[in-house]
Each structure stands twice: as structure tokens, then as C-alpha cells.
Amino acid sequence: MLDVNKLKKRYFDIKIGTLVLKVEPPKIKTLKKIIALTSSKDEDAIDDIADALKGILSKNSKGYQVPDEVIDELDFGQMLFIIEEFFKWVYEVRSTDPN
């Protein structure tokens, strides 16, 4: 029987200021939400992207809930950079993992 619970977890290591996290891959529901938000043209899109990023970073090995203040200190370029690099990592993990 295939047991998906035996799949080795990989982490996306990130450092923001003094905060260091090992972020877990997103669930499909979260991934769909993030993709939809990053292509949005609404004025509220920045807030939505910030919320999505907070969700990504808060799903980490420590169970640390990233406060709004950490996200608020990032500029838009940094937010997009983190999201872009995270998706590159997700793609890499998924394309190189035989399971």
C-alpha cells in the first residue's frame, strides 16, 4: 500500500531580518489561492498578496505564526521575490521527487 505519510518533507529555508524559518510546501488549496492572488488586478491585491505570503511563511517547521509586522516591513519587490523563489522551490521539489 502506498503511504503518503512516509514521504520525506522538504523545507524552503528563508531569513527575513533576524527571523529564520523552514517553510513547508503549500497544500493545493493554498497554492491555488496564491496563484489567483498574484495575478489579480484589484487595488486590494497587495493586501491579498501580503496575506498569502503570511500564510506561506506561517506554515513552517517551528509552527511560528509570522506577525503582520514582519510582512509590513517588506517592500513589494521583496514580497514578490519571496513568492517567486518559493514557487521555484516548490516546482523543483515536485519535479525532482519521484514520489
GROMACS .gro file of N, CA, C and O in nm:
model
  396
    1MET      N    1   0.085  -0.118   0.000
    1MET     CA    2   0.000   0.000   0.000
    1MET      C    3   0.090   0.125   0.000
    1MET      O    4   0.188   0.130   0.074
    2LEU      N    5   0.050   0.220  -0.079
    2LEU     CA    6   0.121   0.348  -0.083
    2LEU      C    7   0.082   0.430   0.039
    2LEU      O    8  -0.036   0.454   0.064
    3ASP      N    9   0.181   0.472   0.116
    3ASP     CA   10   0.157   0.553   0.235
    3ASP      C   11   0.220   0.690   0.213
    3ASP      O   12   0.342   0.706   0.224
    4VAL      N   13   0.138   0.791   0.181
    4VAL     CA   14   0.190   0.926   0.154
    4VAL      C   15   0.248   0.991   0.278
    4VAL      O   16   0.323   1.088   0.268
    5ASN      N   17   0.218   0.938   0.394
    5ASN     CA   18   0.273   0.992   0.518
    5ASN      C   19   0.423   0.964   0.531
    5ASN      O   20   0.490   1.026   0.612
    6LYS      N   21   0.473   0.868   0.453
    6LYS     CA   22   0.615   0.834   0.458
    6LYS      C   23   0.700   0.924   0.369
    6LYS      O   24   0.821   0.915   0.371
    7LEU      N   25   0.636   1.008   0.291
    7LEU     CA   26   0.707   1.099   0.202
    7LEU      C   27   0.792   1.195   0.284
    7LEU      O   28   0.745   1.258   0.379
    8LYS      N   29   0.919   1.204   0.248
    8LYS     CA   30   1.012   1.291   0.321
    8LYS      C   31   0.976   1.438   0.298
    8LYS      O   32   0.960   1.482   0.185
    9LYS      N   33   0.961   1.513   0.407
    9LYS     CA   34   0.931   1.655   0.396
    9LYS      C   35   1.057   1.733   0.361
    9LYS      O   36   1.164   1.704   0.412
   10ARG      N   37   1.039   1.830   0.274
   10ARG     CA   38   1.148   1.922   0.241
   10ARG      C   39   1.104   2.061   0.282
   10ARG      O   40   0.985   2.090   0.287
   11TYR      N   41   1.200   2.145   0.309
   11TYR     CA   42   1.169   2.280   0.358
   11TYR      C   43   1.237   2.387   0.275
   11TYR      O   44   1.347   2.368   0.224
   12PHE      N   45   1.170   2.500   0.265
   12PHE     CA   46   1.221   2.620   0.199
   12PHE      C   47   1.279   2.707   0.310
   12PHE      O   48   1.205   2.758   0.394
   13ASP      N   49   1.411   2.720   0.315
   13ASP     CA   50   1.476   2.799   0.420
   13ASP      C   51   1.474   2.946   0.381
   13ASP      O   52   1.510   2.981   0.269
   14ILE      N   53   1.431   3.029   0.474
   14ILE     CA   54   1.422   3.173   0.447
   14ILE      C   55   1.463   3.252   0.571
   14ILE      O   56   1.436   3.209   0.684
   15LYS      N   57   1.529   3.364   0.546
   15LYS     CA   58   1.570   3.453   0.654
   15LYS      C   59   1.519   3.593   0.620
   15LYS      O   60   1.546   3.646   0.513
   16ILE      N   61   1.445   3.652   0.713
   16ILE     CA   62   1.395   3.789   0.700
   16ILE      C   63   1.440   3.863   0.825
   16ILE      O   64   1.389   3.838   0.934
   17GLY      N   65   1.537   3.951   0.809
   17GLY     CA   66   1.595   4.017   0.927
   17GLY      C   67   1.659   3.911   1.015
   17GLY      O   68   1.745   3.835   0.972
   18THR      N   69   1.612   3.901   1.138
   18THR     CA   70   1.665   3.801   1.231
   18THR      C   71   1.578   3.675   1.235
   18THR      O   72   1.614   3.578   1.299
   19LEU      N   73   1.464   3.677   1.168
   19LEU     CA   74   1.372   3.564   1.166
   19LEU      C   75   1.418   3.461   1.063
   19LEU      O   76   1.439   3.493   0.946
   20VAL      N   77   1.439   3.338   1.109
   20VAL     CA   78   1.480   3.228   1.021
   20VAL      C   79   1.374   3.119   1.030
   20VAL      O   80   1.339   3.075   1.140
   21LEU      N   81   1.322   3.078   0.912
   21LEU     CA   82   1.216   2.978   0.909
   21LEU      C   83   1.246   2.868   0.809
   21LEU      O   84   1.315   2.890   0.710
   22LYS      N   85   1.191   2.751   0.834
   22LYS     CA   86   1.191   2.639   0.741
   22LYS      C   87   1.045   2.622   0.699
   22LYS      O   88   0.966   2.564   0.774
   23VAL      N   89   1.012   2.674   0.581
   23VAL     CA   90   0.873   2.676   0.534
   23VAL      C   91   0.841   2.545   0.462
   23VAL      O   92   0.921   2.496   0.382
   24GLU      N   93   0.723   2.494   0.490
   24GLU     CA   94   0.677   2.369   0.429
   24GLU      C   95   0.608   2.397   0.296
   24GLU      O   96   0.560   2.507   0.272
   25PRO      N   97   0.601   2.296   0.209
   25PRO     CA   98   0.529   2.315   0.082
   25PRO      C   99   0.381   2.343   0.110
   25PRO      O  100   0.325   2.294   0.208
   26PRO      N  101   0.317   2.420   0.022
   26PRO     CA  102   0.176   2.453   0.044
   26PRO      C  103   0.083   2.339   0.006
   26PRO      O  104   0.118   2.255  -0.077
   27LYS      N  105  -0.034   2.338   0.066
   27LYS     CA  106  -0.140   2.246   0.024
   27LYS      C  107  -0.193   2.298  -0.110
   27LYS      O  108  -0.177   2.416  -0.143
   28ILE      N  109  -0.258   2.214  -0.187
   28ILE     CA  110  -0.311   2.253  -0.318
   28ILE      C  111  -0.408   2.370  -0.305
   28ILE      O  112  -0.402   2.465  -0.385
   29LYS      N  113  -0.493   2.370  -0.205
   29LYS     CA  114  -0.589   2.479  -0.183
   29LYS      C  115  -0.515   2.613  -0.166
   29LYS      O  116  -0.551   2.713  -0.227
   30THR      N  117  -0.411   2.612  -0.087
   30THR     CA  118  -0.331   2.733  -0.064
   30THR      C  119  -0.260   2.775  -0.191
   30THR      O  120  -0.256   2.894  -0.225
   31LEU      N  121  -0.206   2.680  -0.262
   31LEU     CA  122  -0.135   2.708  -0.387
   31LEU      C  123  -0.228   2.775  -0.488
   31LEU      O  124  -0.191   2.874  -0.551
   32LYS      N  125  -0.348   2.724  -0.503
   32LYS     CA  126  -0.445   2.784  -0.595
   32LYS      C  127  -0.480   2.927  -0.555
   32LYS      O  128  -0.489   3.016  -0.639
   33LYS      N  129  -0.496   2.949  -0.426
   33LYS     CA  130  -0.529   3.083  -0.376
   33LYS      C  131  -0.417   3.181  -0.405
   33LYS      O  132  -0.440   3.293  -0.452
   34ILE      N  133  -0.295   3.139  -0.382
   34ILE     CA  134  -0.179   3.227  -0.404
   34ILE      C  135  -0.165   3.260  -0.552
   34ILE      O  136  -0.142   3.377  -0.589
   35ILE      N  137  -0.180   3.161  -0.638
   35ILE     CA  138  -0.171   3.186  -0.781
   35ILE      C  139  -0.277   3.285  -0.826
   35ILE      O  140  -0.250   3.377  -0.903
   36ALA      N  141  -0.398   3.268  -0.777
   36ALA     CA  142  -0.507   3.360  -0.812
   36ALA      C  143  -0.477   3.501  -0.763
   36ALA      O  144  -0.502   3.599  -0.834
   37LEU      N  145  -0.422   3.513  -0.645
   37LEU     CA  146  -0.394   3.645  -0.588
   37LEU      C  147  -0.282   3.717  -0.662
   37LEU      O  148  -0.286   3.838  -0.679
   38THR      N  149  -0.181   3.644  -0.703
   38THR     CA  150  -0.067   3.709  -0.767
   38THR      C  151  -0.100   3.760  -0.907
   38THR      O  152  -0.028   3.844  -0.960
   39SER      N  153  -0.210   3.713  -0.965
   39SER     CA  154  -0.249   3.761  -1.097
   39SER      C  155  -0.364   3.861  -1.090
   39SER      O  156  -0.411   3.909  -1.192
   40SER      N  157  -0.407   3.896  -0.970
   40SER     CA  158  -0.517   3.989  -0.950
   40SER      C  159  -0.478   4.131  -0.986
   40SER      O  160  -0.364   4.173  -0.969
   41LYS      N  161  -0.574   4.208  -1.037
   41LYS     CA  162  -0.550   4.347  -1.074
   41LYS      C  163  -0.623   4.444  -0.980
   41LYS      O  164  -0.624   4.563  -1.002
   42ASP      N  165  -0.684   4.390  -0.877
   42ASP     CA  166  -0.758   4.474  -0.782
   42ASP      C  167  -0.665   4.564  -0.702
   42ASP      O  168  -0.547   4.533  -0.684
   43GLU      N  169  -0.723   4.673  -0.650
   43GLU     CA  170  -0.646   4.759  -0.559
   43GLU      C  171  -0.612   4.687  -0.430
   43GLU      O  172  -0.512   4.716  -0.366
   44ASP      N  173  -0.697   4.592  -0.393
   44ASP     CA  174  -0.675   4.515  -0.270
   44ASP      C  175  -0.575   4.402  -0.289
   44ASP      O  176  -0.547   4.327  -0.196
   45ALA      N  177  -0.523   4.387  -0.411
   45ALA     CA  178  -0.434   4.275  -0.441
   45ALA      C  179  -0.310   4.274  -0.352
   45ALA      O  180  -0.264   4.167  -0.313
   46ILE      N  181  -0.255   4.391  -0.321
   46ILE     CA  182  -0.135   4.396  -0.237
   46ILE      C  183  -0.165   4.338  -0.099
   46ILE      O  184  -0.087   4.259  -0.046
   47ASP      N  185  -0.279   4.375  -0.042
   47ASP     CA  186  -0.317   4.319   0.088
   47ASP      C  187  -0.338   4.169   0.078
   47ASP      O  188  -0.298   4.094   0.167
   48ASP      N  189  -0.400   4.125  -0.032
   48ASP     CA  190  -0.423   3.982  -0.051
   48ASP      C  191  -0.292   3.906  -0.066
   48ASP      O  192  -0.275   3.798  -0.011
   49ILE      N  193  -0.199   3.964  -0.142
   49ILE     CA  194  -0.068   3.900  -0.159
   49ILE      C  195   0.006   3.895  -0.026
   49ILE      O  196   0.069   3.795   0.007
   50ALA      N  197  -0.002   4.003   0.051
   50ALA     CA  198   0.061   4.005   0.183
   50ALA      C  199   0.002   3.897   0.273
   50ALA      O  200   0.076   3.828   0.345
   51ASP      N  201  -0.131   3.881   0.268
   51ASP     CA  202  -0.195   3.775   0.348
   51ASP      C  203  -0.151   3.636   0.303
   51ASP      O  204  -0.127   3.548   0.385
   52ALA      N  205  -0.140   3.619   0.171
   52ALA     CA  206  -0.095   3.491   0.118
   52ALA      C  207   0.048   3.461   0.162
   52ALA      O  208   0.080   3.349   0.202
   53LEU      N  209   0.133   3.562   0.156
   53LEU     CA  210   0.273   3.545   0.198
   53LEU      C  211   0.280   3.511   0.347
   53LEU      O  212   0.355   3.423   0.388
   54LYS      N  213   0.199   3.577   0.425
   54LYS     CA  214   0.195   3.547   0.568
   54LYS      C  215   0.154   3.402   0.591
   54LYS      O  216   0.212   3.332   0.675
   55GLY      N  217   0.058   3.354   0.512
   55GLY     CA  218   0.015   3.215   0.521
   55GLY      C  219   0.125   3.119   0.483
   55GLY      O  220   0.145   3.015   0.548
   56ILE      N  221   0.198   3.152   0.376
   56ILE     CA  222   0.310   3.068   0.332
   56ILE      C  223   0.415   3.059   0.443
   56ILE      O  224   0.459   2.950   0.481
   57LEU      N  225   0.455   3.173   0.496
   57LEU     CA  226   0.561   3.176   0.596
   57LEU      C  227   0.518   3.117   0.730
   57LEU      O  228   0.601   3.064   0.804
   58SER      N  229   0.389   3.123   0.760
   58SER     CA  230   0.341   3.071   0.888
   58SER      C  231   0.328   2.919   0.888
   58SER      O  232   0.311   2.859   0.994
   59LYS      N  233   0.337   2.856   0.773
   59LYS     CA  234   0.334   2.710   0.766
   59LYS      C  235   0.480   2.663   0.765
   59LYS      O  236   0.539   2.639   0.661
   60ASN      N  237   0.537   2.658   0.884
   60ASN     CA  238   0.680   2.627   0.897
   60ASN      C  239   0.704   2.520   1.002
   60ASN      O  240   0.613   2.483   1.076
   61SER      N  241   0.824   2.470   1.007
   61SER     CA  242   0.857   2.358   1.095
   61SER      C  243   0.847   2.392   1.244
   61SER      O  244   0.829   2.303   1.326
   62LYS      N  245   0.858   2.518   1.278
   62LYS     CA  246   0.850   2.560   1.418
   62LYS      C  247   0.706   2.584   1.463
   62LYS      O  248   0.681   2.600   1.582
   63GLY      N  249   0.614   2.597   1.366
   63GLY     CA  250   0.477   2.633   1.400
   63GLY      C  251   0.465   2.780   1.437
   63GLY      O  252   0.368   2.823   1.497
   64TYR      N  253   0.567   2.858   1.400
   64TYR     CA  254   0.571   3.001   1.431
   64TYR      C  255   0.473   3.077   1.342
   64TYR      O  256   0.475   3.062   1.221
   65GLN      N  257   0.385   3.155   1.403
   65GLN     CA  258   0.290   3.236   1.330
   65GLN      C  259   0.353   3.373   1.303
   65GLN      O  260   0.375   3.451   1.396
   66VAL      N  261   0.383   3.398   1.177
   66VAL     CA  262   0.450   3.522   1.139
   66VAL      C  263   0.356   3.639   1.165
   66VAL      O  264   0.244   3.642   1.114
   67PRO      N  265   0.400   3.738   1.244
   67PRO     CA  266   0.314   3.853   1.273
   67PRO      C  267   0.305   3.949   1.154
   67PRO      O  268   0.392   3.952   1.066
   68ASP      N  269   0.200   4.026   1.152
   68ASP     CA  270   0.178   4.125   1.045
   68ASP      C  271   0.297   4.220   1.034
   68ASP      O  272   0.330   4.265   0.924
   69GLU      N  273   0.362   4.250   1.145
   69GLU     CA  274   0.472   4.345   1.144
   69GLU      C  275   0.587   4.300   1.055
   69GLU      O  276   0.653   4.382   0.991
   70VAL      N  277   0.612   4.169   1.050
   70VAL     CA  278   0.719   4.116   0.964
   70VAL      C  279   0.685   4.141   0.818
   70VAL      O  280   0.768   4.188   0.740
   71ILE      N  281   0.562   4.113   0.781
   71ILE     CA  282   0.518   4.131   0.643
   71ILE      C  283   0.514   4.280   0.609
   71ILE      O  284   0.554   4.321   0.500
   72ASP      N  285   0.467   4.362   0.702
   72ASP     CA  286   0.456   4.507   0.678
   72ASP      C  287   0.591   4.573   0.654
   72ASP      O  288   0.598   4.678   0.590
   73GLU      N  289   0.698   4.513   0.705
   73GLU     CA  290   0.831   4.570   0.688
   73GLU      C  291   0.893   4.538   0.552
   73GLU      O  292   0.994   4.594   0.514
   74LEU      N  293   0.831   4.445   0.477
   74LEU     CA  294   0.881   4.410   0.345
   74LEU      C  295   0.830   4.511   0.243
   74LEU      O  296   0.718   4.561   0.255
   75ASP      N  297   0.911   4.540   0.141
   75ASP     CA  298   0.856   4.621   0.032
   75ASP      C  299   0.795   4.526  -0.071
   75ASP      O  300   0.810   4.404  -0.062
   76PHE      N  301   0.725   4.582  -0.169
   76PHE     CA  302   0.653   4.499  -0.266
   76PHE      C  303   0.750   4.409  -0.344
   76PHE      O  304   0.720   4.292  -0.369
   77GLY      N  305   0.865   4.460  -0.379
   77GLY     CA  306   0.963   4.381  -0.451
   77GLY      C  307   1.010   4.262  -0.370
   77GLY      O  308   1.027   4.152  -0.424
   78GLN      N  309   1.029   4.281  -0.240
   78GLN     CA  310   1.071   4.171  -0.154
   78GLN      C  311   0.962   4.065  -0.143
   78GLN      O  312   0.990   3.945  -0.146
   79MET      N  313   0.837   4.111  -0.132
   79MET     CA  314   0.725   4.017  -0.126
   79MET      C  315   0.720   3.931  -0.251
   79MET      O  316   0.710   3.808  -0.244
   80LEU      N  317   0.727   3.995  -0.367
   80LEU     CA  318   0.721   3.921  -0.493
   80LEU      C  319   0.841   3.828  -0.508
   80LEU      O  320   0.828   3.716  -0.558
   81PHE      N  321   0.958   3.873  -0.465
   81PHE     CA  322   1.079   3.791  -0.472
   81PHE      C  323   1.063   3.665  -0.388
   81PHE      O  324   1.095   3.554  -0.434
   82ILE      N  325   1.012   3.678  -0.266
   82ILE     CA  326   0.992   3.562  -0.179
   82ILE      C  327   0.894   3.465  -0.243
   82ILE      O  328   0.919   3.344  -0.249
   83ILE      N  329   0.782   3.518  -0.294
   83ILE     CA  330   0.682   3.431  -0.356
   83ILE      C  331   0.739   3.361  -0.479
   83ILE      O  332   0.721   3.241  -0.498
   84GLU      N  333   0.812   3.435  -0.562
   84GLU     CA  334   0.871   3.378  -0.682
   84GLU      C  335   0.970   3.267  -0.648
   84GLU      O  336   0.968   3.158  -0.706
   85GLU      N  337   1.059   3.293  -0.553
   85GLU     CA  338   1.158   3.193  -0.514
   85GLU      C  339   1.092   3.073  -0.447
   85GLU      O  340   1.135   2.958  -0.467
   86PHE      N  341   0.986   3.096  -0.372
   86PHE     CA  342   0.913   2.987  -0.309
   86PHE      C  343   0.852   2.897  -0.416
   86PHE      O  344   0.862   2.775  -0.408
   87PHE      N  345   0.791   2.957  -0.518
   87PHE     CA  346   0.732   2.876  -0.625
   87PHE      C  347   0.838   2.802  -0.705
   87PHE      O  348   0.815   2.689  -0.749
   88LYS      N  349   0.952   2.863  -0.726
   88LYS     CA  350   1.062   2.792  -0.792
   88LYS      C  351   1.101   2.669  -0.711
   88LYS      O  352   1.124   2.562  -0.765
   89TRP      N  353   1.109   2.688  -0.580
   89TRP     CA  354   1.144   2.577  -0.491
   89TRP      C  355   1.037   2.469  -0.496
   89TRP      O  356   1.069   2.350  -0.506
   90VAL      N  357   0.909   2.508  -0.491
   90VAL     CA  358   0.800   2.410  -0.497
   90VAL      C  359   0.810   2.330  -0.627
   90VAL      O  360   0.800   2.208  -0.628
   91TYR      N  361   0.832   2.400  -0.738
   91TYR     CA  362   0.844   2.333  -0.867
   91TYR      C  363   0.963   2.237  -0.868
   91TYR      O  364   0.953   2.123  -0.914
   92GLU      N  365   1.075   2.282  -0.815
   92GLU     CA  366   1.195   2.199  -0.811
   92GLU      C  367   1.173   2.073  -0.728
   92GLU      O  368   1.208   1.962  -0.768
   93VAL      N  369   1.113   2.090  -0.612
   93VAL     CA  370   1.087   1.975  -0.522
   93VAL      C  371   0.993   1.878  -0.591
   93VAL      O  372   1.016   1.757  -0.590
   94ARG      N  373   0.891   1.929  -0.653
   94ARG     CA  374   0.791   1.841  -0.717
   94ARG      C  375   0.846   1.776  -0.844
   94ARG      O  376   0.812   1.663  -0.874
   95SER      N  377   0.931   1.844  -0.917
   95SER     CA  378   0.981   1.786  -1.041
   95SER      C  379   1.098   1.690  -1.021
   95SER      O  380   1.125   1.606  -1.106
   96THR      N  381   1.167   1.699  -0.907
   96THR     CA  382   1.280   1.610  -0.882
   96THR      C  383   1.245   1.496  -0.788
   96THR      O  384   1.326   1.405  -0.770
   97ASP      N  385   1.127   1.500  -0.728
   97ASP     CA  386   1.086   1.396  -0.634
   97ASP      C  387   1.011   1.288  -0.711
   97ASP      O  388   0.907   1.314  -0.768
   98PRO      N  389   1.063   1.166  -0.713
   98PRO     CA  390   0.996   1.060  -0.789
   98PRO      C  391   0.861   1.021  -0.732
   98PRO      O  392   0.782   0.957  -0.799
   99ASN      N  393   0.831   1.060  -0.608
   99ASN     CA  394   0.703   1.025  -0.547
   99ASN      C  395   0.606   1.136  -0.573
   99ASN      O  396   0.500   1.143  -0.538
   0.00000   0.00000   0.00000
